[in-house]
Structure formats: structure tokens, C-alpha cells
PDB file of C-alpha atoms in Angstrom:
ATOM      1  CA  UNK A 216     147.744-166.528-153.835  1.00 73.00           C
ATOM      2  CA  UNK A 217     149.511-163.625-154.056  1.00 80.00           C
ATOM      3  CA  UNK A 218     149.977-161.493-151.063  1.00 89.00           C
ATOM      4  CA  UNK A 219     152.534-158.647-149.643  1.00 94.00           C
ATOM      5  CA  UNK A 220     153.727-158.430-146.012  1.00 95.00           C
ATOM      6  CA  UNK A 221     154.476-154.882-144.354  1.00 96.00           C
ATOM      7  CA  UNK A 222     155.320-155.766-140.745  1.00 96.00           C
ATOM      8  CA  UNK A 223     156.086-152.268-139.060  1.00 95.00           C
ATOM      9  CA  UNK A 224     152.880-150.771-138.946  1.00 94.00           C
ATOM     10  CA  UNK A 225     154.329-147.409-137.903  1.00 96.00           C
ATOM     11  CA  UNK A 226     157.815-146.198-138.248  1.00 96.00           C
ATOM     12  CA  UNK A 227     159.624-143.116-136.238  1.00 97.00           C
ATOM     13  CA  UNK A 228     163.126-141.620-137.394  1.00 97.00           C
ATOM     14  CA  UNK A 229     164.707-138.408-136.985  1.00 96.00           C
ATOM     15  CA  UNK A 230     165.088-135.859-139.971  1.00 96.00           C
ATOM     16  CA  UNK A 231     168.413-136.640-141.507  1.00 96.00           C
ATOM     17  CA  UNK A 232     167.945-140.229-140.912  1.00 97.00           C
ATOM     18  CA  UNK A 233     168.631-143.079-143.040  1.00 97.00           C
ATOM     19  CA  UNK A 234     165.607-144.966-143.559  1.00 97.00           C
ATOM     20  CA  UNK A 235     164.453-148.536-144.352  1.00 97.00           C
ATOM     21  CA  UNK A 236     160.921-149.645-144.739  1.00 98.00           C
ATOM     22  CA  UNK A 237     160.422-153.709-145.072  1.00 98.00           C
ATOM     23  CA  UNK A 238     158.387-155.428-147.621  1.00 97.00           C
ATOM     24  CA  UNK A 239     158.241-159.269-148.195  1.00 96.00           C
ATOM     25  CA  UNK A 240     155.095-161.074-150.932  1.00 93.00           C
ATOM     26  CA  UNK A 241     154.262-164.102-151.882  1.00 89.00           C
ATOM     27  CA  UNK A 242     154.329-164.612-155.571  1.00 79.00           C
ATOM     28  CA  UNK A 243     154.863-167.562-158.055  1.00 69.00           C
ATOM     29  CA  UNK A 244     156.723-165.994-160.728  1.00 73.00           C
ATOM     30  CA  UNK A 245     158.735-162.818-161.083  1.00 71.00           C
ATOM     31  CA  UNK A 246     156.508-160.148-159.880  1.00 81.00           C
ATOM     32  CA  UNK A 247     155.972-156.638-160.724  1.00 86.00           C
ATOM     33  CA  UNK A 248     157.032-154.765-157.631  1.00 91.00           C
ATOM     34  CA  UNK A 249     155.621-151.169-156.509  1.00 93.00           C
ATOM     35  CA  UNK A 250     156.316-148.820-153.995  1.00 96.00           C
ATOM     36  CA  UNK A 251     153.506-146.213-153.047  1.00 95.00           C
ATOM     37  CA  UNK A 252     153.004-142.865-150.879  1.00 96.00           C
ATOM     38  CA  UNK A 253     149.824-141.472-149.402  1.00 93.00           C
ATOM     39  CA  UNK A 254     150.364-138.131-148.276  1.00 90.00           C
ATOM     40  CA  UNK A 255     147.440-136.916-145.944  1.00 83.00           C
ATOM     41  CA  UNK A 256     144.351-135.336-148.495  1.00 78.00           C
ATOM     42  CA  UNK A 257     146.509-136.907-151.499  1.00 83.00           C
ATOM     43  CA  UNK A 258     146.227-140.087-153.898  1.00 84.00           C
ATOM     44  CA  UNK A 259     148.741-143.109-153.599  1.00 89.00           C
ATOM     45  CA  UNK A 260     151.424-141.575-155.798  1.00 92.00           C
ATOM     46  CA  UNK A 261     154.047-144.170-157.734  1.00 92.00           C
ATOM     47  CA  UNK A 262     157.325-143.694-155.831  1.00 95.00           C
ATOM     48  CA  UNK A 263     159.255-146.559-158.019  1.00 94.00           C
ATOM     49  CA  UNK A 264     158.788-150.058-159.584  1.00 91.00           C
ATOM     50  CA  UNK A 265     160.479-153.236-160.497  1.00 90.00           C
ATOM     51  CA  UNK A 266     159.948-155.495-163.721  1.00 84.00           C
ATOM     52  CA  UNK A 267     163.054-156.995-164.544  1.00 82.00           C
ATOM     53  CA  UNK A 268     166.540-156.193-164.469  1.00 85.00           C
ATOM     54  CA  UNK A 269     169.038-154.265-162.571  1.00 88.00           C
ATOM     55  CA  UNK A 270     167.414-154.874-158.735  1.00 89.00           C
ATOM     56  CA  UNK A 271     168.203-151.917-157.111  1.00 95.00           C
ATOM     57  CA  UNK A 272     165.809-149.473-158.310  1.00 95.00           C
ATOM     58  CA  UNK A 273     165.595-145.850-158.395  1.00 96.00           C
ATOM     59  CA  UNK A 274     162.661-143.355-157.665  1.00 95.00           C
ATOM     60  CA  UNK A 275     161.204-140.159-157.084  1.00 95.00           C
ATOM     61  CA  UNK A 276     162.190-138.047-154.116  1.00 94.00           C
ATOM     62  CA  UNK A 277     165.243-139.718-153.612  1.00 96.00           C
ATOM     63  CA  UNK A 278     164.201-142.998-152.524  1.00 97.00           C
ATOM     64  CA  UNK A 279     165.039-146.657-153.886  1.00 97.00           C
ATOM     65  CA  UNK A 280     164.089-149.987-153.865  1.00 97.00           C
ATOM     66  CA  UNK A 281     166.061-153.706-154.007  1.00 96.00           C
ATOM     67  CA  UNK A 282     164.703-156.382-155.352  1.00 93.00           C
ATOM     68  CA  UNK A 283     165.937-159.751-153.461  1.00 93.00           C
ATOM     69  CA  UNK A 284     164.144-162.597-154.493  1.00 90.00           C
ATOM     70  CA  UNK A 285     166.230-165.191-152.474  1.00 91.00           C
ATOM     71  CA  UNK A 286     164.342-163.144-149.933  1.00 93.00           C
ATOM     72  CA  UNK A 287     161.296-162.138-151.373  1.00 92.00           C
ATOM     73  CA  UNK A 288     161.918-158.551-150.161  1.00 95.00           C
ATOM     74  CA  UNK A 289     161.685-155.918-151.959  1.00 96.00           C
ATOM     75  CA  UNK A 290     162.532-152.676-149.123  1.00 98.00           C
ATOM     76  CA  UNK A 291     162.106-149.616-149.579  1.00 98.00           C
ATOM     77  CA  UNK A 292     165.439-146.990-148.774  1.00 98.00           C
ATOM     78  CA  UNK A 293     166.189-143.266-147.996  1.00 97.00           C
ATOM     79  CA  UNK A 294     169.707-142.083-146.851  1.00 97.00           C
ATOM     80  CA  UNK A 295     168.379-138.390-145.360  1.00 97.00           C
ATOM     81  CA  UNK A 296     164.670-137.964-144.697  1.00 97.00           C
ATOM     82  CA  UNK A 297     162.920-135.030-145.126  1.00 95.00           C
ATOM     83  CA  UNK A 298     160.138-133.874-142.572  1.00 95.00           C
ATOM     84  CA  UNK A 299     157.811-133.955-145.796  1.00 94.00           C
ATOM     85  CA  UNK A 300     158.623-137.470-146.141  1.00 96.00           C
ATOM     86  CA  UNK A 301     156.122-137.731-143.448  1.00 96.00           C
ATOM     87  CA  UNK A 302     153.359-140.244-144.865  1.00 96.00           C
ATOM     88  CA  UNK A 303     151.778-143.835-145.285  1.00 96.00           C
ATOM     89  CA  UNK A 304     153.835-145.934-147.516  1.00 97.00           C
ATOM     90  CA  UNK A 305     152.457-148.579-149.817  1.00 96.00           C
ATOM     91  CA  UNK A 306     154.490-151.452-150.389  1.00 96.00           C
ATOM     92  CA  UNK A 307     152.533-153.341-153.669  1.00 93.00           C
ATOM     93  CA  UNK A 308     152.723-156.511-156.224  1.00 90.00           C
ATOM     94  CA  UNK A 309     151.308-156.685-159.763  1.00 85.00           C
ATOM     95  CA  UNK A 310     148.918-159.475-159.378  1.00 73.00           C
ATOM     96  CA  UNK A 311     148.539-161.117-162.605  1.00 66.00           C
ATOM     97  CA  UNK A 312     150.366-161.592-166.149  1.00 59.00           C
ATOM     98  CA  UNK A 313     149.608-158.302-167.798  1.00 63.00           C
ATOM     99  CA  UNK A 314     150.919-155.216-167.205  1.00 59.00           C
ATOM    100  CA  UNK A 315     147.564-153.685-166.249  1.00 65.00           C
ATOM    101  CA  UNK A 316     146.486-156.550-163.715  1.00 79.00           C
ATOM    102  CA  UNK A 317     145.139-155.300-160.521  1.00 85.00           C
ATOM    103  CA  UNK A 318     147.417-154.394-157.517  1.00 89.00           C
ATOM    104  CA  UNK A 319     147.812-156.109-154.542  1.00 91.00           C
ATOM    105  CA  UNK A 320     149.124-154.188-151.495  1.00 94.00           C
ATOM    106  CA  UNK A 321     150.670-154.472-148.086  1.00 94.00           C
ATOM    107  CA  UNK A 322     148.809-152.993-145.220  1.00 94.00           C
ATOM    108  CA  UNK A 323     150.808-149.800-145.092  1.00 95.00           C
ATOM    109  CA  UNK A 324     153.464-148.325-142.957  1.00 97.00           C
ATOM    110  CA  UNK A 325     152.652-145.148-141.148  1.00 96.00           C
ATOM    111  CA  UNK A 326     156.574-142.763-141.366  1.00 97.00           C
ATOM    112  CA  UNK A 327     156.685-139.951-138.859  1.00 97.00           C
ATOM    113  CA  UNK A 328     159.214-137.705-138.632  1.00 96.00           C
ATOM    114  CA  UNK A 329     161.583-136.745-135.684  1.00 93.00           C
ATOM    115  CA  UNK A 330     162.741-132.983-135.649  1.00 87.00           C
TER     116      UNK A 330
ATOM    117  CA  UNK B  33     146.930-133.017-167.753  1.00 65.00           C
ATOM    118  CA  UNK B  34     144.358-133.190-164.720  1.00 80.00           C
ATOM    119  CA  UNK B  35     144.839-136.308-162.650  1.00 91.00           C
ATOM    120  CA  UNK B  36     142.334-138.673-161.278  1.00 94.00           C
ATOM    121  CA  UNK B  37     139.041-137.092-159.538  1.00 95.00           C
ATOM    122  CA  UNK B  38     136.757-138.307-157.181  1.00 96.00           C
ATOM    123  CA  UNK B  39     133.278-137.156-155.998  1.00 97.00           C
ATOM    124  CA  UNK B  40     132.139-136.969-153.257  1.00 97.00           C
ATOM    125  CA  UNK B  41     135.449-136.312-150.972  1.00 94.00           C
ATOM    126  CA  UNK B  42     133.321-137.662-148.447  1.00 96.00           C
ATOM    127  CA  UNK B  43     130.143-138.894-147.878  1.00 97.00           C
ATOM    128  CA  UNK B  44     128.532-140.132-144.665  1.00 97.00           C
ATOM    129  CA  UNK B  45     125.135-141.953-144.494  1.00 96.00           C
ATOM    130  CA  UNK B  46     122.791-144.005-142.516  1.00 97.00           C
ATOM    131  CA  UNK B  47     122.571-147.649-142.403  1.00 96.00           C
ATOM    132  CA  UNK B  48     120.647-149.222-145.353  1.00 96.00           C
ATOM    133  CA  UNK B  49     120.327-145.944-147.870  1.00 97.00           C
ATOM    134  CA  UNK B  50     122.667-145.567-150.932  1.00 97.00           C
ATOM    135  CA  UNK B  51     125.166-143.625-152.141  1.00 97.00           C
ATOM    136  CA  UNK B  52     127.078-143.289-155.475  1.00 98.00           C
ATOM    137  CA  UNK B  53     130.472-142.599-155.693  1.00 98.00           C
ATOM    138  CA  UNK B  54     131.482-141.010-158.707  1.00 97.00           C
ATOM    139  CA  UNK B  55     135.268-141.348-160.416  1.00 97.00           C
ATOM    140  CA  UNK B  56     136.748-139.352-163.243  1.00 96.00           C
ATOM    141  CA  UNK B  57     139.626-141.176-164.664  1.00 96.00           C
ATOM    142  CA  UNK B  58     142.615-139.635-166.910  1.00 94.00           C
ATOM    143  CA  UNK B  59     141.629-138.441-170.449  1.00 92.00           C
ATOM    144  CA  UNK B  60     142.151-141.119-172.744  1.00 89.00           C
ATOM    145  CA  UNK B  61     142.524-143.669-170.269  1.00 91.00           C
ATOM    146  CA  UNK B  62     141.081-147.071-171.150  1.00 90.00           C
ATOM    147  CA  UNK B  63     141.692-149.140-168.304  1.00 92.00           C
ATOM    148  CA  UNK B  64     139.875-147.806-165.045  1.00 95.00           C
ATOM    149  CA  UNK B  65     140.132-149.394-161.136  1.00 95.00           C
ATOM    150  CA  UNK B  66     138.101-149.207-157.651  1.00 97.00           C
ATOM    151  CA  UNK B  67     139.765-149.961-154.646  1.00 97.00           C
ATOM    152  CA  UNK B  68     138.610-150.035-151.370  1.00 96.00           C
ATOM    153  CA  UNK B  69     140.942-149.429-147.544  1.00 94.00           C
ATOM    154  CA  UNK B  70     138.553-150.774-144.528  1.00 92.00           C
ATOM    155  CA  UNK B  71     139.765-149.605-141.128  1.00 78.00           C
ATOM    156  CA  UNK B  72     143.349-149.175-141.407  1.00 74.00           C
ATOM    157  CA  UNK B  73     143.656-152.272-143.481  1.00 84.00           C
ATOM    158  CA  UNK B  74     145.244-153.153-146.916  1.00 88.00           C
ATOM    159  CA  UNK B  75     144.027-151.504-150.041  1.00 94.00           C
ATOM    160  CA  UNK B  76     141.980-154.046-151.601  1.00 95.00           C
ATOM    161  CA  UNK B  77     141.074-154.699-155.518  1.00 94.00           C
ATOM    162  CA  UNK B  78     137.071-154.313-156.301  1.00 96.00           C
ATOM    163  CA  UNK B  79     137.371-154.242-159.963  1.00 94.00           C
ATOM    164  CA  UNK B  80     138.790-153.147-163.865  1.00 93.00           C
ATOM    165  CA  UNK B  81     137.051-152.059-166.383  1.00 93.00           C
ATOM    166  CA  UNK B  82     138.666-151.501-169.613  1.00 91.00           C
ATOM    167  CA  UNK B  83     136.549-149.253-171.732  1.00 92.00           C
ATOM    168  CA  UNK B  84     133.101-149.753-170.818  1.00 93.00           C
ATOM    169  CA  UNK B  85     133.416-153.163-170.052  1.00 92.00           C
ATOM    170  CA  UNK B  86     134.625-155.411-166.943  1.00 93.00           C
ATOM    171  CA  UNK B  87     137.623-157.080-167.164  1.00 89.00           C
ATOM    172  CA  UNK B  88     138.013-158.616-163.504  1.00 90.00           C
ATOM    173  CA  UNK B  89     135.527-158.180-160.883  1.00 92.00           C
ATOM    174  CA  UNK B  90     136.686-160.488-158.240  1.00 91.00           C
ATOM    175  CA  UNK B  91     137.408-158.182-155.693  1.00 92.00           C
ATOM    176  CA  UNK B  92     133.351-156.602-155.419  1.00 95.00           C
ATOM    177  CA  UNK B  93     132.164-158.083-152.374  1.00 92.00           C
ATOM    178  CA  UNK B  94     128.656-158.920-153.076  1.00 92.00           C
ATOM    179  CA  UNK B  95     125.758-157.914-154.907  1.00 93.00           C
ATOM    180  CA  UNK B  96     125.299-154.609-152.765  1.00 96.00           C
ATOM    181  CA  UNK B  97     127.809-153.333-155.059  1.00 97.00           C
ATOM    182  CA  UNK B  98     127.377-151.843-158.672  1.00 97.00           C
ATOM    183  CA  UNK B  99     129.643-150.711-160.995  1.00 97.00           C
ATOM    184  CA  UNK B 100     129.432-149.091-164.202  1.00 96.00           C
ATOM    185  CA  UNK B 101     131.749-147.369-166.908  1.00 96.00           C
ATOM    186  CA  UNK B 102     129.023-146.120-170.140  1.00 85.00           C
ATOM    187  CA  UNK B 103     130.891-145.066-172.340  1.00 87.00           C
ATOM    188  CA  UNK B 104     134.124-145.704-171.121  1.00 84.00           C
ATOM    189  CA  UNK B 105     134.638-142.931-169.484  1.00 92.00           C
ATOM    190  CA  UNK B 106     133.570-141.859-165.795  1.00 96.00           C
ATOM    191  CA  UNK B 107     132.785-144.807-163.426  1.00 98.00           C
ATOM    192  CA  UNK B 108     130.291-144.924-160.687  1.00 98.00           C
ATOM    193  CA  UNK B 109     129.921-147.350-157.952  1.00 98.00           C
ATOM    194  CA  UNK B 110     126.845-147.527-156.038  1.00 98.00           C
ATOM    195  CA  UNK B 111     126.746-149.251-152.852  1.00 97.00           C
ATOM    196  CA  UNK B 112     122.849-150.328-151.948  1.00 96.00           C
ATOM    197  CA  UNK B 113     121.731-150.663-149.475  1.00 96.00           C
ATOM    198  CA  UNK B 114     124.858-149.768-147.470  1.00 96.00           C
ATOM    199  CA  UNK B 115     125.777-151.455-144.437  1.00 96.00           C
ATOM    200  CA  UNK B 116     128.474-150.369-141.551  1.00 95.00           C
ATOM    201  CA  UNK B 117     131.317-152.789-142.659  1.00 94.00           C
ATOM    202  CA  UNK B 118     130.939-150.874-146.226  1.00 96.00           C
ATOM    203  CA  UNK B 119     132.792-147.637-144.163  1.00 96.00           C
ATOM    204  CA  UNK B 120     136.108-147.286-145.413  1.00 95.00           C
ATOM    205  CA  UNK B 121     138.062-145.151-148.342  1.00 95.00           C
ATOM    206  CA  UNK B 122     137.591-145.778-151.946  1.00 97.00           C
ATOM    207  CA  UNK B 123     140.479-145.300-154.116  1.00 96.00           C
ATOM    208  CA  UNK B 124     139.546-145.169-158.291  1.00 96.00           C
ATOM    209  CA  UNK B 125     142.728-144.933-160.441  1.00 94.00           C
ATOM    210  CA  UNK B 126     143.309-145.250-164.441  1.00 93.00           C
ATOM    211  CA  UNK B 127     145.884-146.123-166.785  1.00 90.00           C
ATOM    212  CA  UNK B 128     146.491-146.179-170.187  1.00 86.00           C
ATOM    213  CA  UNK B 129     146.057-149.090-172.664  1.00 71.00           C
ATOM    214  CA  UNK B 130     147.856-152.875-171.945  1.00 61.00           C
ATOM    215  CA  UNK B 131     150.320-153.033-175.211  1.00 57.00           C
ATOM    216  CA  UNK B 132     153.656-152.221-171.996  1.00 59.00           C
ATOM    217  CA  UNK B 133     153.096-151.215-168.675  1.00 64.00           C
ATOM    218  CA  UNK B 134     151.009-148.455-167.714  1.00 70.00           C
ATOM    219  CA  UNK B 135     151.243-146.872-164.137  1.00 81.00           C
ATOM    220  CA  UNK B 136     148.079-146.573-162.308  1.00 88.00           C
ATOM    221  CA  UNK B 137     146.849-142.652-161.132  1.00 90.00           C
ATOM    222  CA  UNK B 138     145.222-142.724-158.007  1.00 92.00           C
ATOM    223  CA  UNK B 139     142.058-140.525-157.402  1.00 93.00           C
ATOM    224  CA  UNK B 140     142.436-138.832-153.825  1.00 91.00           C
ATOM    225  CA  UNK B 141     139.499-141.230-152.672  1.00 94.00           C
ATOM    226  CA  UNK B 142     136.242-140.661-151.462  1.00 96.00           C
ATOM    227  CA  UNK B 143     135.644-141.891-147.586  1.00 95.00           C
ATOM    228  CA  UNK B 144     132.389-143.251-146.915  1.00 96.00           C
ATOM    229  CA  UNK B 145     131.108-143.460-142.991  1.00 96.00           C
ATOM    230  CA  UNK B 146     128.168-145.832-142.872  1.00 96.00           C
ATOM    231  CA  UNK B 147     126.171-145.041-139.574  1.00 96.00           C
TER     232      UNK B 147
END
């Protein structure tokens, strides 16, 4: 079965700070990969996603993704962070063969921000 | 265009009554989802309808759970009668047909407390 792995529930780094958030799943063919944000009061909002291709991935807000499936990671990147980056992060797998198959996600990683 | 709503924002309620939570999707979106986050944990699939009718229900729990899409457009999912592990956030998000991927909008959720 398919299933995603997020092990650092919650994550500290200064602003300005690079930043890497881990994501490993379990998946028997090439997967559709997602990357989510919950700000606090908001909806999970898309930050990038991987079908095919070029592995490193680009998103909103100046974050990327790469896509290593000797690994099965797919982490999540920032060079700078912003104190607004402050949020729960989603890591997330496509779960079936069509492109509107549920979502399966990780268990979330909680980002606070240094000043 | 207006995203995803959800109604109630929250809702809290005894042990054994119902409530009805209440999703608006995306104009013109056929493909609608309910998720569900219980304490802290992953975001879990409940189910999919496309139009009015469901595609994949494997993720509703048991019976306690209803959910309907007439005429393929708002969804409502009644829990009844509720019981304390039903506490949690419920996430409803839409996307657009299946022909190429389609992102999935997330609502904002509704959290239900179950005393």
C-alpha cells in the first residue's frame, strides 16, 4: 500500500536559513508527488508537484522539490526562509492511476521560525 | 474565482447527536473530496465523488458516516450518531474534470469536537 513518511514532526530554523524538510513513500510505480502548506485558519495550499520529468521541481514562494527515486525521497527545499514561512507542511502521493485519485499524505511537519 | 468553502468553521457537540458538515466546492468542479486529520495525525482520504456520484469511498469509516453530492454540486457529510474518536478536522477540496491532472483546492476545514 501506498504510504508517505515525514519523520521530523516539528522543525526550528532561523529566518534567513536554508531549509530542508524530509519526505520518503512507499509506492509501486512512479508516483505523483505533492508538497502542501497549512497556514494557521487557511486550506492546504499546492506548494509544487512531480509527474514525470526533470526531478528537481520548482514552486510557489520560492521553494522546490527533488525527486530521488533510488531513495524514494522526495524533500522539500528553501535557501532563505521567511518568518511567514511559518506553517505545517504536507508532504503527499497521488494514490492511484488517474490524475484525480485520492491523496495520500505524510503526517505533517510543524516549521517555526527563529528571529 | 471563490475557492473552496466550508460550513460550519467549527462545530462542537455532545456524544451521540449529529451534525452535518456542509462543503461548497469550486464552480464547475466535477470531482469533489472529504478528508479527515484526527489528533495531530495524517490527513486521511474519506471519499470522491465525481458529479453526483461516488467514485471511491474506501476511506469512510463506517456506516455512521453519510455522504451526499445531489446534483453535483455542494456535498454534505453527516456524521450520526457521533462518537468522540469522530473529533478531528475535515478538509473538502475539488478539482476539475480527469482528461490531465487537476490540482485539488482545499476548503479551510471545518473542526468538529465530539464531547
Amino acid at each position: 500500500a501506498q504510504s508517505v513518511t515525514q519523520p521530523d514532526i516539528h522543525i526550528t530554523v532561523s529566518e534567513g536559513a536554508s531549509l530542508e524538510l524530509r519526505c520518503n513513500y512507499s509506492y509501486g510505480a512512479t508516483p505523483y508527488l505533492f508538497w502542501y502548506v497549512q497556514s494557521p485558519g487557511q486550506g492546504l495550499q499546492l506548494l509544487l508537484k512531480y509527474f514525470s520529468g526533470d526531478t528537481l521541481v520548482q514552486g510557489i514562494k520560492g521553494f522546490e522539490a527533488e525527486f530521488k527515486r533510488s531513495q524514494s525521497s522526495f524533500n522539500l527545499r528553501k535557501p532563505s526562509v521567511h518568518w511567514s514561512d511559518a506553517a505545517e507542511y504536507f508532504c503527499a502521493v497521488g494514490a492511484g492511476y488517474s490524475s484525480a485519485s485520492k491523496i495520500i499524505f505524510g503526517s505533517g511537519t510543524r516549521l517555526s521560525i527563529r528571529p | 474565482e471563490a475557492g473552496v468553502t466550508q460550513f460550519p468553521s467549527h462545530s462542537v457537540i455532545e456524544k451521540g447527536q449529529t451534525v452535518t458538515l456542509r462543503c461548497d466546492p469550486i464552480s464547475g468542479h466535477d470531482n469533489l473530496y472529504w478528508y479527515r486529520r484526527v489528533m495531530g495525525k495524517e490527513i486521511k482520504f474519506l471519499l470522491h465523488f465525481v458529479k453526483e456520484s461516488k467514485q471511491d469511498e474506501s476511506g469512510m469509516p463506517n456506516n455512521r458516516f453519510l455522504a451526499e453530492r445531489t446534483g453535483g454540486t455542494y456535498s454534505t457529510l453527516k456524521v450520526q450518531p457521533a462518537e468522540l474518536e469522530d473529533s478531528g478536522v475535515y478538509f473538502c477540496a475539488s478539482a476539475r474534470g480527469t482528461t490531465s491532472y487537476n490540482e485539488q483546492f482545499f476548503g479551510p476545514g471545518t473542526r468538529l469536537t465530539v464531547l
